[in-house]
Structures are given as C-alpha cells and as structure tokens.
XYZ file of C-alpha atoms in Angstrom:
308
model
C -4.440 5.524 -18.801
C -4.656 8.132 -16.064
C -2.038 10.872 -15.795
C -1.176 13.228 -12.953
C 1.147 16.160 -12.439
C 2.876 15.687 -9.077
C 4.322 18.721 -7.270
C 6.878 18.310 -4.480
C 7.513 21.263 -2.132
C 10.388 20.631 0.235
C 9.783 21.034 3.964
C 13.366 20.079 4.877
C 16.583 19.879 2.804
C 16.482 16.992 0.333
C 19.421 14.776 -0.594
C 18.758 12.528 -3.575
C 22.268 11.153 -3.979
C 24.221 11.326 -7.214
C 26.602 8.678 -8.454
C 30.040 10.159 -7.736
C 31.866 12.892 -5.845
C 32.282 16.252 -7.517
C 34.989 18.707 -6.477
C 34.889 19.277 -2.734
C 31.453 17.642 -2.397
C 31.714 13.978 -1.393
C 27.975 13.252 -1.641
C 26.431 15.452 -4.368
C 22.782 15.572 -5.317
C 21.416 14.219 -8.590
C 21.858 16.579 -11.537
C 21.261 16.497 -15.259
C 24.511 15.941 -17.096
C 23.738 18.390 -19.896
C 22.218 21.324 -17.998
C 23.411 20.959 -14.399
C 19.826 21.310 -13.174
C 19.121 19.359 -9.965
C 16.382 16.736 -10.041
C 15.160 13.538 -8.407
C 15.489 10.633 -10.815
C 12.292 8.735 -11.556
C 13.675 5.498 -10.126
C 14.537 7.230 -6.852
C 11.131 8.886 -6.667
C 9.287 5.654 -7.475
C 11.167 3.836 -4.723
C 10.158 6.543 -2.242
C 6.515 6.369 -3.360
C 6.574 2.590 -3.062
C 7.924 2.844 0.481
C 5.261 5.427 1.355
C 2.552 3.092 0.058
C 3.771 0.183 2.165
C 3.985 2.457 5.218
C 0.437 3.746 4.691
C -2.891 2.130 5.474
C -2.672 0.419 2.074
C 0.257 -1.637 3.377
C -2.290 -3.855 5.072
C -3.112 -5.252 1.640
C 0.471 -6.493 1.129
C -0.069 -10.104 2.171
C 0.300 -12.457 -0.765
C 2.079 -13.199 -4.004
C -0.026 -10.867 -6.122
C -0.946 -8.001 -3.858
C -2.851 -4.839 -4.583
C 0.270 -2.695 -4.105
C 2.335 -4.961 -6.348
C -0.116 -4.317 -9.170
C 0.709 -0.606 -8.940
C 4.404 -0.614 -7.987
C 5.591 -3.998 -9.214
C 6.774 -7.058 -7.318
C 9.843 -7.027 -5.107
C 12.587 -9.606 -5.606
C 11.426 -12.891 -4.125
C 7.917 -11.552 -3.490
C 7.408 -10.911 0.194
C 5.500 -8.224 1.997
C 7.947 -5.346 2.131
C 9.457 -3.037 -0.456
C 12.710 -3.891 -2.150
C 14.373 -4.040 -5.530
C 11.632 -4.006 -8.119
C 12.206 -6.291 -11.141
C 8.689 -5.828 -12.546
C 7.531 -2.390 -13.586
C 3.990 -2.436 -12.244
C 1.287 -0.178 -13.649
C 2.699 3.129 -12.427
C 5.195 5.097 -14.515
C 7.082 7.780 -12.572
C 8.949 10.539 -14.387
C 11.899 12.534 -13.103
C 11.008 15.285 -10.616
C 12.568 18.306 -12.320
C 13.230 21.711 -10.809
C 10.466 24.320 -10.969
C 11.850 26.987 -8.622
C 14.858 27.254 -6.294
C 14.919 29.479 -3.184
C 17.955 31.776 -3.206
C 19.198 34.212 -0.532
C 18.631 37.895 -1.252
C 19.215 41.264 0.385
C 15.581 42.115 -0.332
C 12.757 40.261 1.469
C 15.145 37.597 2.865
C 14.978 35.258 -0.096
C 13.359 34.883 -3.485
C 12.545 31.964 -5.757
C 14.544 31.723 -8.974
C 13.188 29.961 -12.013
C 14.095 30.097 -15.700
C 12.491 29.811 -19.136
C 13.845 26.230 -19.215
C 12.111 25.285 -15.947
C 8.829 26.969 -16.912
C 8.941 25.464 -20.393
C 9.381 22.009 -18.882
C 6.490 22.610 -16.497
C 4.332 23.614 -19.461
C 5.310 20.373 -21.221
C 4.392 18.388 -18.105
C 0.962 20.023 -18.032
C 0.471 19.024 -21.656
C 1.758 15.479 -21.061
C -0.506 15.034 -18.020
C -3.449 16.558 -19.935
C -4.391 18.852 -17.046
C -6.259 21.246 -19.333
C -4.803 24.281 -17.529
C -4.549 27.522 -19.558
C -0.836 28.268 -19.370
C 0.834 31.704 -19.523
C 3.491 32.542 -22.080
C 7.102 31.776 -21.155
C 8.808 35.069 -20.171
C 11.654 36.185 -22.411
C 14.742 37.237 -20.479
C 18.331 38.098 -21.360
C 21.035 35.695 -20.088
C 22.293 38.002 -17.311
C 18.977 39.598 -16.285
C 15.760 38.767 -14.460
C 12.032 39.381 -14.904
C 10.059 39.740 -11.665
C 6.429 39.115 -10.794
C 5.896 42.316 -8.737
C 7.249 45.866 -8.593
C 9.058 45.269 -5.283
C 11.845 43.402 -7.147
C 12.138 45.719 -10.167
C 15.568 47.372 -10.087
C 17.577 47.940 -13.250
C 20.685 48.631 -11.142
C 20.464 45.073 -9.847
C 19.077 42.853 -7.087
C 21.429 40.633 -5.084
C 20.415 36.990 -5.625
C 22.861 34.543 -4.091
C 26.306 35.522 -5.437
C 24.842 37.444 -8.387
C 23.883 41.072 -8.956
C 20.939 40.749 -11.326
C 19.244 43.680 -13.115
C 15.510 42.985 -12.847
C 12.511 44.397 -14.644
C 8.748 43.992 -14.640
C 6.331 44.059 -17.552
C 5.435 47.616 -18.647
C 2.223 49.145 -17.294
C -0.778 47.817 -19.138
C 1.107 44.804 -20.493
C 0.448 41.225 -19.457
C 2.977 39.918 -16.933
C 3.574 36.217 -17.598
C 5.923 35.943 -14.587
C 3.093 37.010 -12.293
C 0.730 34.559 -13.993
C 3.201 31.679 -13.537
C 3.766 32.678 -9.907
C 0.034 32.562 -9.219
C -0.422 29.216 -10.979
C 2.512 27.476 -9.220
C 1.632 28.947 -5.816
C -1.947 27.732 -6.080
C -1.433 24.239 -7.426
C 2.130 23.485 -6.264
C 2.231 24.983 -2.769
C -1.410 25.508 -1.827
C -3.464 28.053 0.067
C -4.275 25.993 3.161
C -3.664 27.959 6.395
C -0.313 26.253 7.084
C 0.965 26.997 3.565
C -0.759 30.271 2.631
C 2.080 32.499 3.891
C 4.539 30.740 1.575
C 2.137 30.752 -1.375
C 1.620 34.516 -0.953
C 5.381 35.070 -0.747
C 5.889 32.948 -3.864
C 3.387 35.094 -5.782
C 5.376 38.196 -4.836
C 8.944 36.873 -4.890
C 9.264 34.706 -8.030
C 11.943 35.909 -10.460
C 12.593 34.406 -13.890
C 16.341 34.688 -14.479
C 18.417 34.223 -17.611
C 20.561 31.227 -18.443
C 23.847 32.690 -17.168
C 22.365 33.686 -13.808
C 20.514 30.399 -13.349
C 23.637 28.343 -14.009
C 25.451 30.232 -11.235
C 22.565 29.982 -8.758
C 22.211 26.227 -9.323
C 25.834 25.764 -8.280
C 26.055 28.275 -5.452
C 22.641 28.119 -3.749
C 22.310 24.465 -2.815
C 23.177 23.588 0.794
C 26.388 21.814 1.813
C 26.820 20.205 5.216
C 30.074 18.834 6.643
C 29.600 15.748 8.819
C 31.666 13.109 10.591
C 30.900 9.592 11.823
C 31.825 8.942 15.457
C 33.010 5.707 16.975
C 30.113 4.628 19.251
C 32.461 3.599 22.058
C 35.158 6.279 22.108
C 33.107 9.131 20.613
C 36.063 10.037 18.443
C 35.937 10.581 14.691
C 35.787 7.238 12.908
C 35.046 8.420 9.355
C 35.102 11.834 7.777
C 34.806 14.676 7.539
C 32.668 14.415 4.410
C 30.443 16.942 2.669
C 26.822 16.289 1.671
C 24.832 18.456 -0.737
C 21.098 19.177 -0.390
C 18.328 20.924 -2.240
C 17.210 23.608 0.245
C 13.863 23.770 2.007
C 11.180 25.625 -0.033
C 12.371 24.121 -3.357
C 9.569 23.296 -5.834
C 9.837 20.234 -8.122
C 7.377 18.557 -10.483
C 6.992 15.132 -12.130
C 4.454 13.347 -14.317
C 2.870 10.085 -13.121
C 1.040 7.743 -15.494
C -1.136 4.860 -14.275
C -2.008 2.213 -16.843
C -5.510 0.775 -16.989
C -6.454 -2.311 -14.955
C -9.699 -3.953 -13.737
C -8.865 -2.528 -10.290
C -8.181 0.884 -11.809
C -10.597 2.809 -9.601
C -8.960 1.408 -6.467
C -5.509 2.170 -7.862
C -6.490 5.798 -8.472
C -7.930 6.028 -4.970
C -4.627 4.723 -3.602
C -2.490 7.253 -5.455
C -4.732 10.243 -4.832
C -5.137 9.464 -1.138
C -1.432 8.819 -0.694
C -0.033 11.738 -2.718
C -2.483 14.644 -2.730
C -1.822 17.136 0.107
C 0.361 14.708 2.026
C 3.873 14.746 3.508
C 6.341 12.237 2.037
C 9.996 11.494 2.708
C 12.386 11.261 -0.236
C 16.134 10.732 -0.471
C 18.804 10.032 2.128
C 19.403 11.037 5.760
C 15.818 10.272 6.684
C 16.674 9.678 10.359
C 17.981 13.261 10.444
C 14.620 14.588 9.248
C 15.827 15.316 5.725
C 13.769 14.889 2.577
C 10.319 15.830 3.923
C 8.150 17.163 1.090
C 4.584 18.375 0.733
C 2.997 16.656 -2.262
C 0.094 17.793 -4.414
C -1.551 16.173 -7.442
C -3.058 17.920 -10.454
C -5.398 15.520 -12.239
C -5.984 15.135 -15.947
C -9.169 16.645 -17.319
C -11.676 13.819 -18.059
C -11.923 13.144 -21.769
C -8.658 14.924 -22.620
C-alpha cells in the first residue's frame, strides 16, 4: 500500500453541502456532529477527485469496461466513460479532509489563521497514518479562552481581536522552544508552499498562526465562516422565482488535510503516477457552486517515506 497526506488550501470559498438546514442557514457546510468542526467528507472528496481524473489527460484512458481510472476510483453504475455513482470501491481510499487552520478577521495584520490543539493533534495523527516520517513538534498547551502565537507581533495579554472574540495571547518565553512557530513553519512549507505565487501567503502563515483554546475555537468555527444570501430568478421575467436562501462557505485561505491510501496492484506504478501528477501542486474544484467559481483549492501531496 502507498499512503499520502493531501493538503487542500482554498483559493475561493468552498461549499461542501451538509444534509439539512441549521438555524438561519438554508445550505450549511459539512460539520462533525460531535465537535462542530467543518470538514469535507471522504465520499465528497473522492467524488471530486474522480471528476478531476476524468477531466484530466488520464480521462483519455476511460474507454472500456475495465479502464485504468476505474481500477483506481471504482466503476460507475452501468460502466460507461464518465463519472457517476460509484458502487465499487476501487483501489483508492480517501479520508475526510479535516480542518487544519481557519482564517479569521482581526484588527491586527488584517487576518490571522486560527488552529487548535485538536486540529494539530489530528494533523500529527495523519502524518503518522500516512507514514511521512516528518519530525513533528509538540502540541502547544493552551487554556480554553486564550491563544498561543507563533511570533511576538501577536503577543498581547490584554487581548487580540479575532473574529468576535477578544483573546489574550502569549508566546513561548525567551529561550524556550515555540511549538506554535514550528507548526506554522511545517504547515506553510508542505501545505501552502513557497512557490512565487504562494510565498506571500506562506510567509504570512508563519507569522500569523495562533493556536487558540477550545472555547475560542468553538466560537470562531461558528462565526467566521462565510454566509451568502442568494435568489433564483425567473429566466423570462427576471423576477425572483425561488429564495432568498442562505449558503455557508469555508472562506478562502482555509487549510484542510486528508489521508489517501492506494492499495497495491500490478499497475501500481502507473496508479501512483496518476495520483501524484493529478494532485501534487495542482488546482482542483471541490463542492457546490462550481459555475460561480467556488471550491477552487490548491492541492499538495506529502509522500510516505519508503520502507516506513
């Protein structure tokens, strides 16, 4: 088996639709029932990856009953050349894309990224599951209503304004290791990237990552997603036909991560070439409202260490 850690860094707001309306939001995003953390379910992500494969140069191989792409993603109902409902699992296992860091508005530096010990702990587990071999920093310890920052510019015991919250923030004492800074550097390098078109955001992430406590994170997860009110117009009269209705989105600059596992096969080398070419340093589209330009994400793969 070959495992990968897949990072998704949103270029435009992402709407992976949940199952039912919640409060004033008619079309909420997917969330974990126990924690309230937003995510993209594995089945939704796998469908998007399958569509991306068929839209890529590898789609040319989709011309038969047992195609190359069907080996990886499974066979659509009734066979055929295009993607569809997938009754067979295929060789690729796709985990949920869970939240790593959420951009939140701030009075200082425009915005910051908020993460939590839960999010960083899950990312550490994903590294272990994917056998990346990365040396991982310790998980910062933080009180429920406070934050730990990666640089001095955010340290303020009287409080930094993050979304609707006033959060006292601190940095590691002089001479002490700063695990928040170490996590910021790791995620910026492997999850965002230092290519010229991304380097500005990676540098900002290294400076502006804040690990917040459970009480603060719960509030930010509810208050700092985007909500858009829309209507559907009658094409002839240009009057409102349906709506208004409210859609929820994960904002641009959100960082998510998932684990992919590819089972062994005689064509395994070609399968790995497909996934790595399709997913490493590419732009994908995930979720709804694609014709409105929503759901564009930069993707990056971290490979398992050989022999791990």
